[in-house]
């Protein structure tokens, strides 16, 4: 037993040490658990604070309530002596104190109420968009003393998707007060704050959108009413009254007037004038001098809207920029509207009430209204322009054949009063003009024709008439010629003038003209206008046969017309039998995707002697001889045959459009013949399109409807060609179901560099979109034309800018 006790005594120190070590381990574990428990309590407290803050913030609806609340909660919950919030303005790069507790709870004009980005620790936080913890401000170069000096500072940015909304800034008397946990808490608070602010911004944006939508609906309704008036109202006084009513529904407009300027008579008048202090009769006119110094004239002169308050108006008056007429307004708003290339009118609202003024939104609204007024008044101006266009050549602005014939008719009537005078007609055809078009393109060809018309004018007197009859053919009426030598002198002067080269940009062009002369005098009593022009035409062909660049006077031996017609008739019929006609294909390009939508098939006559002839050389005679329908079916058959070949080679969907004459389209069997040709070739109808002109629709409207319905029901597209050169009437467009509207190249050639300067093209495109029609512009020859048409909403186009008319082989290469 004693031995056992000794052994136990020897082992006891080791066991005690082990027990002591175990106790130390238990104490350490207990301390660690206590620390973890304290940390958990702190985190729970922080989560409780953050959760409470988030819940309470959701009840606050404005930043003015949110910012002070957050500052108070942060200071109270975390025991901070000072907390301020600065709101960021990215545009001005400034930070403005909007809330504070502690020593900085002062009016904004006291202390550091506004800071620039980079200024102080708050400004540095804004620039870096990161939290900044400064343990001892005495060691920080960026610290700025505010109300009193603090030794530690913590600044945390409030960010939303990279955008700085605000900075939360806390300061403390003691150094080393703030720690990483404080920073983490504030960053959580900043995140909650940014989320709530963004929700409020989204809510405000939604409310603003709703208000804008309500206002937009009101504006849309008013503008729709005005647009409807532009088509329905023939009484312009009633039209102006309805415009005034609709404008008044949107802005303050008890004082409203419309001023128009007649550039022909150079007078200004006010067809509609309503004012609480002044009155101007619609019949009162003012000389153009009033435009030089009136507010209305200022808008006319500058072609810009004018929004003026009383101070600006007084400055205008002081500097003599304008002179006020009538009662001086407190606020004045005038917007110009155009017709073609010129300012034709001004629409004005004005206020005499110091408490009511106009702003940018009112200016934008009145600008929209002015556009609709312009559209309505454009009808009157368009009628004038259409009359001018109907009687003048679109390219050269010279009288056309119709006006020339009228002038010759009047000359015959005057000859009866002055029998000693001659009526002389000169018929001119440019030599080798086709070469210019074929080698240099239609744009250079057009410029050349304009230059030639100018040269011809320089050879004539003011009372002579120069007309362009079409293509490169011109005609001249000499009314006051007394002798044949007088007429011959003019012809020789013209021939010599056109022998001189023309320099157009980088091109030097040489031409000459063949001139035919026909005279009516006392020995030709039975002659009429048509016969005189016909004789001049015959003499011109004789001049071409005799060597070109010379003149010939008609004589009885020149019995050219009958034989020429007979010969051409025989050749035309032979051309149909011998398949001398060929098709060229001009691509139609989608202006958005640049994809080839299809081709327009253009007929050419491969004459065995005269070479390749354009439709202008044979279609008029073919129509006269009743051969157009046969030619049209020939073209359709050739196009369908080519489509069948392409369909096997190319998978991409595209169509080929064929021009059809009015005579063919009015044939009751024509549409069925077209469908039979498609069926025989096994070509799906949607690969074919038929182009018709406005006259084809109007001449036999009932049959046109039947033909269109038949073709479209089968899947053939129907395109309205050369829109704008014929009737251009809303009424008939509503009568037909069409697929595509093509704008005539004459409008594209005259397109202006600014979108608002092209009201006719814009109106045509808008009209087409209203009727769900695709719009194709013809004759696009410049990048500017292509760009503007795309911006105006035009869907597709064709012309030399993309490609000339291609042979079938070239078109196949184009598709590849």
mmCIF file of C-alpha atoms in Angstrom, residues 13 38 47 131 136 215 257 285 320 341 358 374 413 439 476-477 636 645 653 665 684:
data_model
loop_
_atom_site.group_PDB
_atom_site.id
_atom_site.type_symbol
_atom_site.label_atom_id
_atom_site.label_comp_id
_atom_site.label_asym_id
_atom_site.label_seq_id
_atom_site.Cartn_x
_atom_site.Cartn_y
_atom_site.Cartn_z
ATOM 1 C CA UNK A 13 2.105 17.158 -10.293
ATOM 2 C CA UNK A 38 -21.056 40.352 -28.133
ATOM 3 C CA UNK A 47 -29.356 44.654 -38.423
ATOM 4 C CA UNK A 131 -15.602 55.815 -48.224
ATOM 5 C CA UNK A 136 -6.817 61.979 -36.982
ATOM 6 C CA UNK A 215 -50.564 66.514 -71.886
ATOM 7 C CA UNK A 257 -52.947 86.198 -84.990
ATOM 8 C CA UNK A 285 -52.428 95.174 -96.237
ATOM 9 C CA UNK A 320 -33.930 99.897 -82.764
ATOM 10 C CA UNK A 341 -38.202 77.507 -99.929
ATOM 11 C CA UNK A 358 -44.590 81.897 -72.443
ATOM 12 C CA UNK A 374 -48.349 75.460 -93.065
ATOM 13 C CA UNK A 413 -54.656 85.457 -132.525
ATOM 14 C CA UNK A 439 -21.354 58.184 -120.053
ATOM 15 C CA UNK A 476 -38.755 78.852 -129.400
ATOM 16 C CA UNK A 477 -41.594 81.172 -130.340
ATOM 17 C CA UNK A 636 -44.461 41.116 -118.288
ATOM 18 C CA UNK A 645 -34.335 31.935 -114.077
ATOM 19 C CA UNK A 653 -36.673 36.892 -101.924
ATOM 20 C CA UNK A 665 -54.647 48.459 -117.078
ATOM 21 C CA UNK A 684 -45.288 32.679 -107.534
#
